[in-house]
mmCIF file of C-alpha atoms in Angstrom:
data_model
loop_
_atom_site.group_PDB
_atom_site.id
_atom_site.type_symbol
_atom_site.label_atom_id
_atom_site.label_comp_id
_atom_site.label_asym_id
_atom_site.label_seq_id
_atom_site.Cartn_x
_atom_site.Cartn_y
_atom_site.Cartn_z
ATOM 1 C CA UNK A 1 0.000 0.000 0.000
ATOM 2 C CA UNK A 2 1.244 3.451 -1.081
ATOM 3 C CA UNK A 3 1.768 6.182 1.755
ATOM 4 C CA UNK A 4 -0.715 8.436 1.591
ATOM 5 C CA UNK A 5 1.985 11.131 1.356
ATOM 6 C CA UNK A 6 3.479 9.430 -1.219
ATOM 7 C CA UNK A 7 -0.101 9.127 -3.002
ATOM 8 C CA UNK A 8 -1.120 12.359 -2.637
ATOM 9 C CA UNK A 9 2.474 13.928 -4.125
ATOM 10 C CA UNK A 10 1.734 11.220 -7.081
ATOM 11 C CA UNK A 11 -1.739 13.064 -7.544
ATOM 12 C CA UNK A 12 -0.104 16.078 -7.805
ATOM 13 C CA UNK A 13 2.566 15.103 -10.320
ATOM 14 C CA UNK A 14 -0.783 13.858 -12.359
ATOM 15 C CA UNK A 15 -2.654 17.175 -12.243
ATOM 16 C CA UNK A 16 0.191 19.115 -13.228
ATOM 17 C CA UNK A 17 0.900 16.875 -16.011
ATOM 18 C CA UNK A 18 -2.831 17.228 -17.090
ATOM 19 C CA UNK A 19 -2.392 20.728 -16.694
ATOM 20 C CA UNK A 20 0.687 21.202 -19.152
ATOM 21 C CA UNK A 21 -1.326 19.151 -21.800
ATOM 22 C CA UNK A 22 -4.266 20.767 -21.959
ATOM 23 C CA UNK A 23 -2.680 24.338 -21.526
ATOM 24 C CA UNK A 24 -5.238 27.469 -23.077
ATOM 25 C CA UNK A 25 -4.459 28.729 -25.753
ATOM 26 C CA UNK A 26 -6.600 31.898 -25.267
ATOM 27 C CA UNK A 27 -6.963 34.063 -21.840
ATOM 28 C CA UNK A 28 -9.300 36.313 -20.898
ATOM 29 C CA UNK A 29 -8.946 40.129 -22.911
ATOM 30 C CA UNK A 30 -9.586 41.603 -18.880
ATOM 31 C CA UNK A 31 -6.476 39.781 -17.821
ATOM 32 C CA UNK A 32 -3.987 40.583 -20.688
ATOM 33 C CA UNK A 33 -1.055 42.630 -20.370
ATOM 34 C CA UNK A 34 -0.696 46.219 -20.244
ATOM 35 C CA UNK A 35 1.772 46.380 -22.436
ATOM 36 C CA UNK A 36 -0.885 45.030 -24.969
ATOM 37 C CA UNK A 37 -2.674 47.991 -26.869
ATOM 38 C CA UNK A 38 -5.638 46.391 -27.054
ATOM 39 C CA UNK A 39 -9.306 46.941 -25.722
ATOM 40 C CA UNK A 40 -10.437 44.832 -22.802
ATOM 41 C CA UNK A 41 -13.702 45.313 -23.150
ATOM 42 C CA UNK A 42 -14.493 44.604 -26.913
ATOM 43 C CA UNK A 43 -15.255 40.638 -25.654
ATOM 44 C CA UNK A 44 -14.448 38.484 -24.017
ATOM 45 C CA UNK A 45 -11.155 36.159 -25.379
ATOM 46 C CA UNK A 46 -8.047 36.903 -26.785
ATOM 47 C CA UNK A 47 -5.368 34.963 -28.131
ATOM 48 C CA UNK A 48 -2.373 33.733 -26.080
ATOM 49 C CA UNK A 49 1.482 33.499 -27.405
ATOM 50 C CA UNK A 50 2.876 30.505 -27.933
ATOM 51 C CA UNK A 51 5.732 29.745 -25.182
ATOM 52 C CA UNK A 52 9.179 32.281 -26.611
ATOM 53 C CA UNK A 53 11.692 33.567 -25.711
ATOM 54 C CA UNK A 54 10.223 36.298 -24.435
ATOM 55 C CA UNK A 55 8.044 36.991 -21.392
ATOM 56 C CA UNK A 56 3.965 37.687 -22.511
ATOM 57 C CA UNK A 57 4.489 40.842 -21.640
ATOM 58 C CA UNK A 58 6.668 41.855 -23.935
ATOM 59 C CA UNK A 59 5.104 39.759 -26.595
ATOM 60 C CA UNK A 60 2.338 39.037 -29.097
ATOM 61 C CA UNK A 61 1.184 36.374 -31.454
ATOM 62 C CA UNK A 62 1.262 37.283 -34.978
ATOM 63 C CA UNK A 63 -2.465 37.126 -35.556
ATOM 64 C CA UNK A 64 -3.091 39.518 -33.482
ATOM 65 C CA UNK A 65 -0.872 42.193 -34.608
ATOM 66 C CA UNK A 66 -1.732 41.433 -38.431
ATOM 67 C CA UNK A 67 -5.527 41.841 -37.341
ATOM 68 C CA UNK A 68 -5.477 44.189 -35.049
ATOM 69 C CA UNK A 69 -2.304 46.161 -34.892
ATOM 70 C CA UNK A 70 -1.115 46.329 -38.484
ATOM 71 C CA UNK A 71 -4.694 46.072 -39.948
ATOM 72 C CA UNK A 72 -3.570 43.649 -42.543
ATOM 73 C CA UNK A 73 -5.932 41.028 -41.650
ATOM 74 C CA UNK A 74 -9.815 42.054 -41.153
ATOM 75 C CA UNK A 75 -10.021 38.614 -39.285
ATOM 76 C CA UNK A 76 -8.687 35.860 -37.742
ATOM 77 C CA UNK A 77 -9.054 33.669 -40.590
ATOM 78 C CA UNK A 78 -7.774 36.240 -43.403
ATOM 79 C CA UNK A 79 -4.449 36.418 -41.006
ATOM 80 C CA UNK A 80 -3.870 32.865 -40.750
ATOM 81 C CA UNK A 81 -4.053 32.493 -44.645
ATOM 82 C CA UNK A 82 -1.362 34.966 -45.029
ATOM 83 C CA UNK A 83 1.073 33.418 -42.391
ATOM 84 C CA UNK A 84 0.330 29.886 -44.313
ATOM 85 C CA UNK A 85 1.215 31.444 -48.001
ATOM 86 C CA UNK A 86 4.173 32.308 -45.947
ATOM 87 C CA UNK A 87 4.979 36.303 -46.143
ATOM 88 C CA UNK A 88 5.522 36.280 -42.483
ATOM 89 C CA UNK A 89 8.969 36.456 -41.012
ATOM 90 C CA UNK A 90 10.436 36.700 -37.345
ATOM 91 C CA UNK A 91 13.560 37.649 -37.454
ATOM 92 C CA UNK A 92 14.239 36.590 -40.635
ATOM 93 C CA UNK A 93 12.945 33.028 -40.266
ATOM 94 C CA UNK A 94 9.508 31.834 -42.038
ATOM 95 C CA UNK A 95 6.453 30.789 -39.662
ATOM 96 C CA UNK A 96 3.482 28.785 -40.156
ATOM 97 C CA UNK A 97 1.823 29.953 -36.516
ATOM 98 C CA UNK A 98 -0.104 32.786 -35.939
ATOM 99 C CA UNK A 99 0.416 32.350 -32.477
ATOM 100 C CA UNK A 100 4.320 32.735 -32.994
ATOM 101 C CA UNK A 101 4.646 35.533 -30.216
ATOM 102 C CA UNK A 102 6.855 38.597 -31.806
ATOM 103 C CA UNK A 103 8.210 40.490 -29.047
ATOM 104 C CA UNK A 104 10.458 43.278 -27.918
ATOM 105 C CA UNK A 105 13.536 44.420 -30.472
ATOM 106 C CA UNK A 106 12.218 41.402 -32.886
ATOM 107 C CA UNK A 107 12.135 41.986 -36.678
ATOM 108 C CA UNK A 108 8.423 40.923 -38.198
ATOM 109 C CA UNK A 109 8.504 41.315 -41.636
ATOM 110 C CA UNK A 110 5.317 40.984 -43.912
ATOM 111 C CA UNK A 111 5.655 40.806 -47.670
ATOM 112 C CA UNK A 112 8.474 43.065 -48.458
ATOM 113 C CA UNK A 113 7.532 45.722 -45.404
ATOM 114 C CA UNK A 114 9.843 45.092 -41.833
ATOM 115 C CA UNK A 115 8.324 45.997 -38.628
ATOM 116 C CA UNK A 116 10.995 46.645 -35.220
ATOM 117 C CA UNK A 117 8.820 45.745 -31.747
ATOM 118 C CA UNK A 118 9.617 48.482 -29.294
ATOM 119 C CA UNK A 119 7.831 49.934 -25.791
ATOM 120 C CA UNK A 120 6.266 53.152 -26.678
ATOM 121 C CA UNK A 121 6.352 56.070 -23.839
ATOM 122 C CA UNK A 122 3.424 54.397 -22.261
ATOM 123 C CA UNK A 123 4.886 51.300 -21.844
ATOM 124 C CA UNK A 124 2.688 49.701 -24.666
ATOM 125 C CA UNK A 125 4.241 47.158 -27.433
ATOM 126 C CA UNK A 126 4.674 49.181 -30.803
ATOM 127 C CA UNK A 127 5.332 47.844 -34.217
ATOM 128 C CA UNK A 128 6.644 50.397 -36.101
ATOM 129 C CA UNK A 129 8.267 50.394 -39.919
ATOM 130 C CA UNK A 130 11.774 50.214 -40.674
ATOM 131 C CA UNK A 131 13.544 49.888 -44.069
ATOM 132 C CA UNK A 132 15.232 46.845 -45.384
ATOM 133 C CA UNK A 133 18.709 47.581 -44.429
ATOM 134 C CA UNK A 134 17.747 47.654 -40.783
ATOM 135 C CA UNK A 135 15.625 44.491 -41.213
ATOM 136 C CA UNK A 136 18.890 42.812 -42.135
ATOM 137 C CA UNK A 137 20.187 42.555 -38.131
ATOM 138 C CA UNK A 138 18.596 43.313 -34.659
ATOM 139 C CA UNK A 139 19.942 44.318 -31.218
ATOM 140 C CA UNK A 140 19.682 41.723 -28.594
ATOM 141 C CA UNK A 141 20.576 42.207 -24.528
ATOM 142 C CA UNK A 142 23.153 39.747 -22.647
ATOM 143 C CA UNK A 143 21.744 38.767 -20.040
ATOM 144 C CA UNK A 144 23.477 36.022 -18.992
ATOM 145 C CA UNK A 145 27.142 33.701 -19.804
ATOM 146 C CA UNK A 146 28.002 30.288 -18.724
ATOM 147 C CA UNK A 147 31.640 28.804 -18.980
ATOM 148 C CA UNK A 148 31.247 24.941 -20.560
ATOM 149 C CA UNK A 149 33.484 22.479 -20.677
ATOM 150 C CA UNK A 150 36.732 22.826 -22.915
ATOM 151 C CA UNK A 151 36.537 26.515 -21.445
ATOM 152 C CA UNK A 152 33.620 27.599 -24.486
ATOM 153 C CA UNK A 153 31.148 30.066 -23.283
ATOM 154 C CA UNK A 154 27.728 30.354 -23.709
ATOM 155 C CA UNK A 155 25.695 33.402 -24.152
ATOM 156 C CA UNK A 156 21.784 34.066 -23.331
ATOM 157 C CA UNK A 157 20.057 36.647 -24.643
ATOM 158 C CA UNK A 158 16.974 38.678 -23.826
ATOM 159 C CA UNK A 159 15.184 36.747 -26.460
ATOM 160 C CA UNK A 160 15.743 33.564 -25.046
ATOM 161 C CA UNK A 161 18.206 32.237 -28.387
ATOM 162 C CA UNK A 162 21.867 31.358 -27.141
ATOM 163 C CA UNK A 163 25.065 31.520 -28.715
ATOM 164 C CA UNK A 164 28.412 29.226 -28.150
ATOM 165 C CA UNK A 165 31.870 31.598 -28.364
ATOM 166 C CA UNK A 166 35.279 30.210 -28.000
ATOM 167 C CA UNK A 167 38.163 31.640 -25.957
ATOM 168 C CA UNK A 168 36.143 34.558 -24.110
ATOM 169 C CA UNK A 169 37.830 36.290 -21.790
ATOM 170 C CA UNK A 170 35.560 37.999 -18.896
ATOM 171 C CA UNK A 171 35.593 41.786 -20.930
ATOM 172 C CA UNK A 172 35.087 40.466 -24.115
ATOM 173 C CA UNK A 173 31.010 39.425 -23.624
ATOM 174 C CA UNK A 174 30.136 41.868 -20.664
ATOM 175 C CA UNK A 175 26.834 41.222 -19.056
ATOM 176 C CA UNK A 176 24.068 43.905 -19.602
ATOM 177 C CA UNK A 177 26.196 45.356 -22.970
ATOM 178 C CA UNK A 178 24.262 44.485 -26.282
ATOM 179 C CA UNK A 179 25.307 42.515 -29.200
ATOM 180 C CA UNK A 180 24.233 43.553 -33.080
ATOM 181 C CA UNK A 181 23.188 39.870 -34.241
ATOM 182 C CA UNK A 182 23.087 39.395 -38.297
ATOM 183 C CA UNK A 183 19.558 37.367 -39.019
ATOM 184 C CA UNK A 184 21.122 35.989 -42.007
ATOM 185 C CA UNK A 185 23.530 33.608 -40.326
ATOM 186 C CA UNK A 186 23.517 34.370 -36.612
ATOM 187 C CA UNK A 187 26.792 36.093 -36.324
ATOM 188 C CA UNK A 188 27.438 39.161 -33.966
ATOM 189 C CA UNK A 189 28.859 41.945 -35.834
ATOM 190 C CA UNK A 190 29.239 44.682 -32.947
ATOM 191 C CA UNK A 191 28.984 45.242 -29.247
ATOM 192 C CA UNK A 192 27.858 47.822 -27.370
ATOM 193 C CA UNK A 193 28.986 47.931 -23.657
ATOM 194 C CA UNK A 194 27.142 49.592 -20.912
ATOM 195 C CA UNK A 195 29.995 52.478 -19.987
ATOM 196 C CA UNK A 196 29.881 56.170 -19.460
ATOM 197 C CA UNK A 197 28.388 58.335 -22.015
ATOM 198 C CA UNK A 198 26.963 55.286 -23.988
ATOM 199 C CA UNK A 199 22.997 55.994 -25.574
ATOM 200 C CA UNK A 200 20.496 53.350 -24.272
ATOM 201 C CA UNK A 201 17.098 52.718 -24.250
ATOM 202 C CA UNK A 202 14.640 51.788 -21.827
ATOM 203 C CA UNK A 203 12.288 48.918 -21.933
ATOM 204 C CA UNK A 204 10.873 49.681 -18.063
ATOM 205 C CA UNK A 205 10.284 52.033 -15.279
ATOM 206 C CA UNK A 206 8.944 55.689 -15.458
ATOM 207 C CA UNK A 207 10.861 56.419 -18.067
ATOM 208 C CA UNK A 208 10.253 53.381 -20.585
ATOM 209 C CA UNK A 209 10.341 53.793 -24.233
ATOM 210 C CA UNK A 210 12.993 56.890 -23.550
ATOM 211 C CA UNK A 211 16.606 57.096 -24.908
ATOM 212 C CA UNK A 212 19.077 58.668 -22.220
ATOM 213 C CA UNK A 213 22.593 58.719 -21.956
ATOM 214 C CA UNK A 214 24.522 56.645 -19.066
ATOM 215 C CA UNK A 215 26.738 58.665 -16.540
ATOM 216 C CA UNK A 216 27.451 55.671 -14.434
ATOM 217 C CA UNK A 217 26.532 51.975 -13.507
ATOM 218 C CA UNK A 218 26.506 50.989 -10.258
ATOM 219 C CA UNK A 219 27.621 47.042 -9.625
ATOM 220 C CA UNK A 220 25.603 45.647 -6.429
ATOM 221 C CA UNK A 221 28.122 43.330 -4.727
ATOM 222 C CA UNK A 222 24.851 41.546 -2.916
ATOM 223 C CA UNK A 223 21.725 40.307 -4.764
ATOM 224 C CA UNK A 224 20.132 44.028 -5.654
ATOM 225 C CA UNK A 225 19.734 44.200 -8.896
ATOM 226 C CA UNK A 226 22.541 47.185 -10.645
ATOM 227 C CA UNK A 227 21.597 50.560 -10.864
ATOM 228 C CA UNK A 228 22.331 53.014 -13.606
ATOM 229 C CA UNK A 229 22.077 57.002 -12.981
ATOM 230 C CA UNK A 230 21.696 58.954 -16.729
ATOM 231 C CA UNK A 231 22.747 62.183 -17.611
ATOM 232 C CA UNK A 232 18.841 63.066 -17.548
ATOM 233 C CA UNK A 233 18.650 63.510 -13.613
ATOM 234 C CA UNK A 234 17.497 60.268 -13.339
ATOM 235 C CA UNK A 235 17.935 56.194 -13.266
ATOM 236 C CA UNK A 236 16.405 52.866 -13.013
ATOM 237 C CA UNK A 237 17.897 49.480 -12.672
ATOM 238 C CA UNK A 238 20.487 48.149 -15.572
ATOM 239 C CA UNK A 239 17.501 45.283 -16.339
ATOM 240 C CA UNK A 240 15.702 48.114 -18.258
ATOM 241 C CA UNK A 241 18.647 49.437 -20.004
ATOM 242 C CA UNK A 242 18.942 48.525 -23.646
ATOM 243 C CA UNK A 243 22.390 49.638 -25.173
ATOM 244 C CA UNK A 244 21.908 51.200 -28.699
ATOM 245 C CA UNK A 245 25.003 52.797 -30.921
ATOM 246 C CA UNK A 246 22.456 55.957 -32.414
ATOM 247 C CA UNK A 247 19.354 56.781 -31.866
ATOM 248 C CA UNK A 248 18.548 55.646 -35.239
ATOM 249 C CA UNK A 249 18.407 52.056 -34.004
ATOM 250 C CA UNK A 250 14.622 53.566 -32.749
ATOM 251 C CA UNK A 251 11.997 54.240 -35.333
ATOM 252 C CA UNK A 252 11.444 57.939 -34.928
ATOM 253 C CA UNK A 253 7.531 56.973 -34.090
ATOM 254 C CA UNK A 254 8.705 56.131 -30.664
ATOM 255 C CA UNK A 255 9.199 59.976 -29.567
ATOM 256 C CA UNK A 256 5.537 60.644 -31.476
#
């Protein structure tokens, strides 16, 4: 006979595995994000993101910003006809999902136009135009490195892809700096470091979807997060700081 603690944490294992299968695909439109500039009241449902790199706050499945962003689609249906015929790219890559969630500093392109995902100044997800020679690469946040074995090291992005470097040093791949990333082939072409007098750009806080300069970064020897004061008068925490080289790498909607 099974203990009945050991029964009742084997009826636990079972609901959460029922619960992972039959996870919703929808959620209710008074429970989205914020960051979604959508109306909550309109009905009822709306379509959850498929699981991404990114958080589902800073996301959004592709239907929904052909239909009701973009104003490609009129409907659900019309949108999911054009991701099938296959004019939608993330980040340079084909998909066949319409709930393929597109989210912060990704590259949707549709037909021949590109669209850059950015936080506007009220925190909501923007998808704003950007020529072809922009579409070409995209900035993406370090926010993490682990050493392997053979002494490789491993980087993690803010968009959940990962990247294998050889011979690293601890300066070359600083954490919180921002790599250019070519879509074509994966390669990082330039890094931007988090140092005095560097241009950034903020994905949270009071002063999201602003561009500022850095005057200093303070390192936290303890588990507080970094802070980093701007030339502005004011700062926020390095997690919202998103290292750019111009402010060209924002589409000039963002300081509509």
């Amino acid at each position: 006979m099974i203990p009945i603690a050991r029964e009742w944490q084997k009826f636990s294992l079972e609901k959460m595995e029922v619960h992972d299968m039959g996870r919703s695909s929808h959620m209710k439109r008074l429970a989205m994000p914020r960051s979604w500039p959508l109306p909550r009241k309109t009905s009822v449902w709306v379509q959850r993101p498929d699981p991404c790199g990114h958080s589902i706050e800073c996301c959004m499945p592709v239907g929904i910003i052909l239909r009701d962003i973009l104003g490609i689609a009129g409907t659900r249906k019309e949108a999911n006809q054009i991701v099938q015929k296959g004019l939608v790219k993330v980040d340079g890559k084909e998909t066949k999902s319409i709930n393929r969630g597109v989210g912060i500093f990704d590259v949707l392109t549709v037909g021949e136009q590109s669209y850059l995902c950015i936080f506007d100044k009220r925190g909501r997800l923007s998808y704003n135009p950007i020529d072809s020679k922009k579409a070409g690469s995209k900035l993406c946040r370090l926010n993490g490195k682990t050493t392997l074995k053979g002494g490789r090291t491993q980087l993690s992005f803010h968009d959940g892809r990962t990247m294998i470097v050889d011979n690293a040093s601890k300066d070359d791949w600083a954490t919180g700096s921002t790599c250019r990333i070519n879509l074509s082939d994966g390669s990082i072409t330039e890094t931007y470091t988090a140092s005095t007098g560097a241009q950034c750009y903020l994905t949270g806080g009071n002063h999201v979807g602003e561009i500022a300069t850095i005057q200093e970064v303070e390192i936290k020897r303890s588990s507080m997060p970094n802070e980093v004061s701007f030339e502005e008068g004011f700062g926020t925490i390095q997690e919202y700081v998103m290292v750019i080289s111009s402010p060209d790498d924002i589409p000039s909607e963002v300081d509509a």
